[in-house]
Amino acid sequence: NGGSMSEETCYALAREVFRHTSSYDAAIARYLATTAGGDSGLPETLMILAGREQVLRYGENPHQRAALYGSFGSIFQHLHGKELSFNNIVDIAAAASLVAEFDEPTVAIIKHTNPCGVGSAPTLAEAYAKAFATDTKSPFGGIIAVNRPLDMEAATAINQIFTEVLIAPDFPADVLQLLEKKKDRRLVRLTGDLKKAIGSDIRSIPGGYLVQDADPIGGAGEEFRTVTRRTATAAEERALRFAWKVATHVKSNAIVYAREDRTVGVGAGQMSRVDSARIAVAKAAEENLSLQGSVVASDAFFPFADGLLEAVRAGATAVIQPGGSIRDEEVIRAADEHSIAMVFTGIRHFRH
């Protein structure tokens, strides 16, 4: 060009220069804003600095454009299969966050961000069998996450059904060789610490954004206080803690029936808490799973005794919930009348 740049090149360079300098200025402004957040601990001005990592085929539905921003790929390494979709990525985050709650070998099967089943056991194969038994229909085409390197025994069991995405901290070579035979299955290695990677929860609304602290993995300071005459047995207490961890990852209104280390019924996303309880019971009945002697977790308080009485009729013997209703005493009396052990956590876990 005779020693000069074309107008097109100048525009391209200008875009890159201003993108870079504006990002640098925004980083400084964001840091200074965090030092002046006031009593809320949130910045006066919301600034999001995230480069585009991937243009996605489409969004939640085919008519919606979508792209992935940030450093998701540095935490979740895509090893095999078709490119991750918008819905895959949302489900991956949900599944990985759930199994991160547990120290024991744990498997979670996810559909539309809700757990179909969750199980913990000395081995992943046993944990998968427990999770799958909760709901044997819904896992087809679902997302499975494990919190240990995936061994051959568990991989062989999982390989018997079609799974959209499988997430694990690692896949040994022989396991990869087995699982890669199904070309459409996506394999994702979790390489980062989710407890450190999850920051604020940001949602767009008409006219602005809502920002909140993310509900932390590993609990939010629950107190686990017995409020009934009967105290939970050691086995019931273990089951209650298990059910509570799962319930915090189920869409509200959430009801989870569990035994010591496995779910036996999940009711999610209903406008009525009683309806969620009934759905959980119906799902257990479909799988011929007895709820006699099970425990129940509710993500929010029972506004009336009717939700608790549904659990009693199903055969549950212990309940865990946040408490905080103006009718707590009514619910506690109902629990005492049926010799139910009930624990209040003091912390609600709505998930919308």
Short mmCIF file of C-alpha atoms in Angstrom, two decimals:
data_model
loop_
_atom_site.label_atom_id
_atom_site.label_comp_id
_atom_site.label_asym_id
_atom_site.label_seq_id
_atom_site.Cartn_x
_atom_site.Cartn_y
_atom_site.Cartn_z
CA ASN A 1 0.00 0.00 0.00
CA GLY A 2 2.90 2.35 -0.66
CA GLY A 3 3.97 2.39 2.98
CA SER A 4 0.50 3.19 4.31
CA MET A 5 -2.23 1.09 5.91
CA SER A 6 -5.65 0.58 4.43
CA GLU A 7 -8.69 2.10 6.09
CA GLU A 8 -9.91 -1.41 6.92
CA THR A 9 -6.64 -2.24 8.70
CA CYS A 10 -6.73 1.03 10.62
CA TYR A 11 -10.24 0.30 11.86
CA ALA A 12 -9.23 -3.23 12.89
CA LEU A 13 -6.19 -1.97 14.81
CA ALA A 14 -8.22 0.81 16.41
CA ARG A 15 -10.80 -1.69 17.62
CA GLU A 16 -8.06 -3.83 19.17
CA VAL A 17 -6.29 -0.86 20.79
CA PHE A 18 -9.44 0.56 22.36
CA ARG A 19 -10.61 -2.88 23.45
CA HIS A 20 -7.30 -3.45 25.20
CA THR A 21 -7.01 -0.01 26.80
CA SER A 22 -10.67 0.04 27.87
CA SER A 23 -10.26 -3.38 29.49
CA TYR A 24 -7.21 -2.11 31.35
CA ASP A 25 -9.03 1.02 32.52
CA ALA A 26 -12.09 -1.03 33.47
CA ALA A 27 -9.92 -3.40 35.54
CA ILE A 28 -8.54 -0.45 37.50
CA ALA A 29 -12.00 1.08 37.92
CA ARG A 30 -13.44 -2.24 39.04
CA TYR A 31 -10.74 -2.67 41.67
CA LEU A 32 -11.27 0.85 43.00
CA ALA A 33 -15.04 0.30 43.00
CA THR A 34 -14.69 -2.78 45.21
CA THR A 35 -12.89 -0.67 47.81
CA ALA A 36 -15.89 1.67 47.96
CA GLY A 37 -18.72 -0.82 48.00
CA GLY A 38 -20.20 0.50 51.22
CA ASP A 39 -22.07 -1.66 53.70
CA SER A 40 -23.40 -3.97 50.97
CA GLY A 41 -19.94 -5.19 49.99
CA LEU A 42 -20.99 -4.83 46.34
CA PRO A 43 -19.45 -2.31 43.91
CA GLU A 44 -21.20 0.95 43.07
CA THR A 45 -20.68 0.24 39.37
CA LEU A 46 -20.94 -3.23 37.86
CA MET A 47 -18.12 -4.03 35.45
CA ILE A 48 -17.74 -7.40 33.78
CA LEU A 49 -14.42 -8.13 32.07
CA ALA A 50 -14.61 -11.36 30.13
CA GLY A 51 -13.27 -12.19 26.72
CA ARG A 52 -15.32 -14.24 24.31
CA GLU A 53 -14.17 -17.83 24.65
CA GLN A 54 -16.50 -19.52 22.18
CA VAL A 55 -19.36 -18.71 19.84
CA LEU A 56 -22.04 -21.32 20.50
CA ARG A 57 -24.26 -22.86 17.83
CA TYR A 58 -27.27 -21.28 19.53
CA GLY A 59 -28.61 -20.47 22.96
CA GLU A 60 -31.15 -22.21 25.14
CA ASN A 61 -33.27 -22.58 21.99
CA PRO A 62 -32.23 -22.61 18.31
CA HIS A 63 -33.61 -19.11 17.61
CA GLN A 64 -31.36 -17.53 20.28
CA ARG A 65 -27.79 -16.43 19.56
CA ALA A 66 -25.23 -17.29 22.24
CA ALA A 67 -21.55 -17.15 23.15
CA LEU A 68 -19.44 -18.25 26.10
CA TYR A 69 -17.34 -15.62 27.90
CA GLY A 70 -14.67 -15.89 30.56
CA SER A 71 -12.41 -18.80 31.50
CA PHE A 72 -14.83 -21.73 31.62
CA GLY A 73 -12.45 -23.77 29.44
CA SER A 74 -9.66 -23.46 31.98
CA ILE A 75 -11.86 -25.15 34.61
CA PHE A 76 -13.72 -27.62 32.40
CA GLN A 77 -11.54 -29.23 29.72
CA HIS A 78 -13.53 -30.64 26.80
CA LEU A 79 -11.79 -33.92 25.93
CA HIS A 80 -14.12 -35.63 23.47
CA GLY A 81 -17.36 -35.33 21.55
CA LYS A 82 -19.32 -32.61 19.81
CA GLU A 83 -18.87 -29.01 20.89
CA LEU A 84 -20.60 -28.09 24.12
CA SER A 85 -23.99 -26.45 23.73
CA PHE A 86 -25.43 -23.63 25.82
CA ASN A 87 -27.61 -26.11 27.73
CA ASN A 88 -24.69 -28.53 28.16
CA ILE A 89 -22.64 -25.79 29.81
CA VAL A 90 -25.44 -24.81 32.19
CA ASP A 91 -25.97 -28.46 33.17
CA ILE A 92 -22.23 -29.09 33.55
CA ALA A 93 -21.99 -26.25 36.06
CA ALA A 94 -24.99 -27.59 37.98
CA ALA A 95 -23.75 -31.19 38.06
CA ALA A 96 -20.17 -30.36 39.03
CA SER A 97 -21.31 -27.99 41.77
CA LEU A 98 -23.54 -30.67 43.28
CA VAL A 99 -20.90 -33.41 43.54
CA ALA A 100 -18.42 -30.85 44.90
CA GLU A 101 -20.57 -30.75 48.06
CA PHE A 102 -19.45 -34.26 49.01
CA ASP A 103 -16.18 -35.65 50.39
CA GLU A 104 -17.24 -39.25 49.72
CA PRO A 105 -17.20 -40.76 46.20
CA THR A 106 -20.42 -39.36 44.74
CA VAL A 107 -22.34 -39.49 41.46
CA ALA A 108 -25.02 -37.03 40.36
CA ILE A 109 -27.28 -37.50 37.34
CA ILE A 110 -28.67 -34.19 36.06
CA LYS A 111 -31.48 -33.20 33.69
CA HIS A 112 -32.29 -29.52 33.04
CA THR A 113 -30.06 -28.58 36.04
CA ASN A 114 -32.13 -30.76 38.42
CA PRO A 115 -30.77 -33.99 39.90
CA CYS A 116 -32.60 -37.16 38.82
CA GLY A 117 -30.61 -39.04 41.44
CA VAL A 118 -27.54 -38.73 43.66
CA GLY A 119 -25.60 -41.46 45.43
CA SER A 120 -22.51 -41.75 47.62
CA ALA A 121 -20.61 -44.97 48.31
CA PRO A 122 -17.10 -46.38 48.82
CA THR A 123 -16.83 -46.81 45.02
CA LEU A 124 -18.15 -44.79 42.10
CA ALA A 125 -19.82 -47.88 40.64
CA GLU A 126 -21.88 -48.34 43.81
CA ALA A 127 -22.63 -44.61 43.95
CA TYR A 128 -23.81 -44.65 40.33
CA ALA A 129 -26.09 -47.62 40.97
CA LYS A 130 -27.72 -45.73 43.86
CA ALA A 131 -28.13 -42.53 41.84
CA PHE A 132 -29.54 -44.34 38.80
CA ALA A 133 -32.01 -46.36 40.90
CA THR A 134 -33.74 -43.15 42.03
CA ASP A 135 -35.11 -42.57 38.54
CA THR A 136 -34.29 -45.05 35.77
CA LYS A 137 -36.13 -43.17 32.99
CA SER A 138 -34.87 -39.60 33.20
CA PRO A 139 -31.08 -40.22 32.99
CA PHE A 140 -31.27 -41.00 29.25
CA GLY A 141 -29.57 -38.09 27.49
CA GLY A 142 -28.62 -36.54 30.82
CA ILE A 143 -25.46 -35.20 32.43
CA ILE A 144 -23.45 -37.32 34.87
CA ALA A 145 -20.83 -35.88 37.22
CA VAL A 146 -18.50 -37.77 39.56
CA ASN A 147 -16.09 -36.36 42.12
CA ARG A 148 -13.33 -38.96 41.69
CA PRO A 149 -11.28 -40.06 38.67
CA LEU A 150 -13.62 -42.31 36.71
CA ASP A 151 -12.61 -45.97 37.04
CA MET A 152 -13.40 -48.76 34.58
CA GLU A 153 -16.10 -50.41 36.72
CA ALA A 154 -18.14 -47.20 36.96
CA ALA A 155 -17.47 -46.28 33.33
CA THR A 156 -18.73 -49.68 32.16
CA ALA A 157 -21.98 -49.21 34.08
CA ILE A 158 -22.48 -45.65 32.83
CA ASN A 159 -21.71 -46.75 29.27
CA GLN A 160 -24.89 -48.84 29.17
CA ILE A 161 -27.10 -45.77 28.60
CA PHE A 162 -26.79 -42.72 26.38
CA THR A 163 -25.30 -39.81 28.30
CA GLU A 164 -24.92 -36.33 26.77
CA VAL A 165 -22.02 -35.27 29.00
CA LEU A 166 -19.82 -37.04 31.52
CA ILE A 167 -17.76 -34.93 33.94
CA ALA A 168 -14.93 -36.24 36.12
CA PRO A 169 -11.68 -34.95 37.65
CA ASP A 170 -9.84 -37.40 35.41
CA PHE A 171 -10.32 -40.17 32.85
CA PRO A 172 -7.60 -42.87 32.82
CA ALA A 173 -6.45 -43.96 29.36
CA ASP A 174 -8.39 -47.25 29.34
CA VAL A 175 -11.58 -45.48 30.43
CA LEU A 176 -11.15 -42.86 27.71
CA GLN A 177 -10.68 -45.59 25.14
CA LEU A 178 -13.97 -47.19 26.19
CA LEU A 179 -16.01 -44.00 26.38
CA GLU A 180 -14.69 -42.42 23.19
CA LYS A 181 -16.31 -45.20 21.15
CA LYS A 182 -19.54 -43.19 21.38
CA LYS A 183 -18.76 -40.16 19.24
CA ASP A 184 -21.72 -38.05 20.35
CA ARG A 185 -20.92 -38.31 24.06
CA ARG A 186 -19.06 -35.32 25.45
CA LEU A 187 -16.33 -35.99 28.01
CA VAL A 188 -15.28 -33.12 30.26
CA ARG A 189 -12.41 -33.06 32.76
CA LEU A 190 -12.86 -30.82 35.79
CA THR A 191 -9.46 -29.20 36.27
CA GLY A 192 -10.22 -26.37 38.71
CA ASP A 193 -11.48 -25.83 42.25
CA LEU A 194 -15.15 -24.89 41.96
CA LYS A 195 -15.26 -23.48 45.47
CA LYS A 196 -12.74 -20.84 44.38
CA ALA A 197 -14.07 -20.40 40.84
CA ILE A 198 -17.67 -19.48 41.70
CA GLY A 199 -18.07 -15.76 42.32
CA SER A 200 -21.12 -13.54 42.11
CA ASP A 201 -24.43 -14.63 40.63
CA ILE A 202 -25.40 -12.09 37.95
CA ARG A 203 -28.74 -12.11 36.14
CA SER A 204 -30.06 -9.76 33.50
CA ILE A 205 -33.50 -8.24 33.97
CA PRO A 206 -35.35 -5.60 31.92
CA GLY A 207 -33.51 -2.36 32.60
CA GLY A 208 -30.57 -3.75 34.52
CA TYR A 209 -28.87 -6.57 36.36
CA LEU A 210 -29.34 -8.38 39.65
CA VAL A 211 -26.14 -9.27 41.52
CA GLN A 212 -25.87 -11.51 44.56
CA ASP A 213 -23.28 -13.63 46.33
CA ALA A 214 -23.34 -17.15 44.93
CA ASP A 215 -24.86 -19.72 47.28
CA PRO A 216 -21.61 -21.26 48.53
CA ILE A 217 -20.62 -24.87 47.93
CA GLY A 218 -20.06 -26.59 51.26
CA GLY A 219 -22.76 -24.82 53.24
CA ALA A 220 -23.65 -21.31 54.34
CA GLY A 221 -23.27 -21.64 58.11
CA GLU A 222 -26.21 -23.92 58.85
CA GLU A 223 -26.78 -24.64 62.54
CA PHE A 224 -28.63 -28.03 62.38
CA ARG A 225 -30.80 -27.52 65.48
CA THR A 226 -33.28 -30.17 66.64
CA VAL A 227 -36.67 -28.58 67.39
CA THR A 228 -38.77 -31.67 68.16
CA ARG A 229 -39.00 -33.93 71.19
CA ARG A 230 -37.39 -36.79 69.31
CA THR A 231 -33.79 -36.44 68.19
CA ALA A 232 -32.66 -37.98 64.93
CA THR A 233 -30.75 -41.24 65.19
CA ALA A 234 -27.17 -41.34 63.92
CA ALA A 235 -28.33 -42.96 60.67
CA GLU A 236 -31.12 -40.40 60.25
CA GLU A 237 -28.71 -37.54 60.87
CA ARG A 238 -26.35 -38.77 58.16
CA ALA A 239 -29.27 -39.10 55.77
CA LEU A 240 -30.56 -35.63 56.69
CA ARG A 241 -27.20 -34.03 55.94
CA PHE A 242 -27.01 -35.91 52.65
CA ALA A 243 -30.55 -34.87 51.66
CA TRP A 244 -29.89 -31.26 52.64
CA LYS A 245 -26.83 -31.03 50.38
CA VAL A 246 -28.86 -32.37 47.46
CA ALA A 247 -31.88 -30.15 48.14
CA THR A 248 -29.76 -27.00 47.89
CA HIS A 249 -29.18 -27.89 44.22
CA VAL A 250 -32.81 -28.65 43.31
CA LYS A 251 -35.04 -25.96 41.77
CA SER A 252 -37.59 -24.52 44.18
CA ASN A 253 -39.89 -25.68 45.54
CA ALA A 254 -37.54 -28.56 46.33
CA ILE A 255 -38.33 -31.73 48.26
CA VAL A 256 -35.79 -34.56 48.52
CA TYR A 257 -36.40 -37.97 50.09
CA ALA A 258 -33.24 -39.86 50.98
CA ARG A 259 -31.75 -42.74 52.82
CA GLU A 260 -28.32 -42.64 54.39
CA ASP A 261 -26.32 -41.98 51.22
CA ARG A 262 -28.74 -41.92 48.33
CA THR A 263 -31.82 -40.16 47.04
CA VAL A 264 -35.07 -42.13 46.81
CA GLY A 265 -37.38 -39.40 45.52
CA VAL A 266 -36.94 -35.87 44.15
CA GLY A 267 -39.68 -33.28 43.67
CA ALA A 268 -38.53 -30.11 41.90
CA GLY A 269 -39.73 -26.78 40.58
CA GLN A 270 -43.36 -26.82 41.66
CA MET A 271 -45.33 -23.74 42.66
CA SER A 272 -46.67 -25.67 45.68
CA ARG A 273 -44.34 -27.33 48.17
CA VAL A 274 -46.99 -29.99 48.78
CA ASP A 275 -47.02 -30.79 45.06
CA SER A 276 -43.23 -31.19 45.08
CA ALA A 277 -43.60 -33.60 48.00
CA ARG A 278 -46.25 -35.58 46.12
CA ILE A 279 -44.14 -35.76 42.96
CA ALA A 280 -41.18 -37.08 44.96
CA VAL A 281 -43.43 -39.78 46.43
CA ALA A 282 -44.82 -40.65 42.99
CA LYS A 283 -41.32 -40.94 41.49
CA ALA A 284 -40.28 -43.29 44.30
CA ALA A 285 -43.39 -45.41 43.70
CA GLU A 286 -42.59 -45.67 39.97
CA GLU A 287 -39.22 -47.19 40.89
CA ASN A 288 -40.67 -49.42 43.64
CA LEU A 289 -38.56 -47.59 46.21
CA SER A 290 -39.93 -47.72 49.74
CA LEU A 291 -39.99 -44.44 51.65
CA GLN A 292 -40.57 -46.15 54.99
CA GLY A 293 -37.83 -44.92 57.31
CA SER A 294 -36.58 -42.32 54.84
CA VAL A 295 -35.80 -38.67 55.61
CA VAL A 296 -36.98 -35.50 53.86
CA ALA A 297 -35.20 -32.23 53.05
CA SER A 298 -37.04 -29.05 52.06
CA ASP A 299 -35.13 -26.08 50.62
CA ALA A 300 -37.41 -23.62 52.43
CA PHE A 301 -39.73 -23.75 55.43
CA PHE A 302 -43.05 -25.56 55.45
CA PRO A 303 -45.62 -22.72 55.54
CA PHE A 304 -48.21 -25.15 56.88
CA ALA A 305 -48.13 -28.62 58.40
CA ASP A 306 -49.57 -30.15 55.20
CA GLY A 307 -46.17 -30.58 53.55
CA LEU A 308 -44.79 -32.35 56.59
CA LEU A 309 -47.88 -34.56 56.81
CA GLU A 310 -47.31 -35.65 53.19
CA ALA A 311 -43.87 -36.85 54.29
CA VAL A 312 -45.38 -38.64 57.29
CA ARG A 313 -47.90 -40.44 55.09
CA ALA A 314 -45.09 -41.51 52.77
CA GLY A 315 -43.23 -43.11 55.69
CA ALA A 316 -40.52 -40.55 56.46
CA THR A 317 -39.23 -40.47 60.03
CA ALA A 318 -37.09 -37.32 60.01
CA VAL A 319 -37.20 -33.90 58.33
CA ILE A 320 -34.70 -31.11 57.71
CA GLN A 321 -35.78 -27.60 56.74
CA PRO A 322 -34.70 -23.99 57.36
CA GLY A 323 -37.54 -23.03 59.69
CA GLY A 324 -38.66 -19.41 59.92
CA SER A 325 -42.38 -19.71 59.16
CA ILE A 326 -44.92 -17.90 61.34
CA ARG A 327 -46.45 -21.37 61.71
CA ASP A 328 -43.28 -23.15 62.81
CA GLU A 329 -44.91 -24.13 66.10
CA GLU A 330 -47.82 -25.74 64.24
CA VAL A 331 -45.40 -27.74 62.10
CA ILE A 332 -43.34 -28.75 65.14
CA ARG A 333 -46.48 -29.93 66.96
CA ALA A 334 -47.46 -32.03 63.95
CA ALA A 335 -43.99 -33.57 63.90
CA ASP A 336 -44.17 -34.37 67.61
CA GLU A 337 -47.61 -35.94 67.22
CA HIS A 338 -46.13 -38.38 64.71
CA SER A 339 -42.78 -38.91 66.51
CA ILE A 340 -40.90 -37.22 63.67
CA ALA A 341 -37.42 -35.87 64.36
CA MET A 342 -37.10 -32.42 62.79
CA VAL A 343 -34.01 -30.27 62.32
CA PHE A 344 -33.93 -26.55 61.52
CA THR A 345 -30.90 -25.20 59.67
CA GLY A 346 -31.64 -21.49 59.86
CA ILE A 347 -30.55 -21.10 56.22
CA ARG A 348 -32.87 -21.10 53.20
CA HIS A 349 -31.70 -22.32 49.78
CA PHE A 350 -34.18 -21.08 47.19
CA ARG A 351 -33.02 -21.79 43.63
CA HIS A 352 -34.83 -20.05 40.77
#
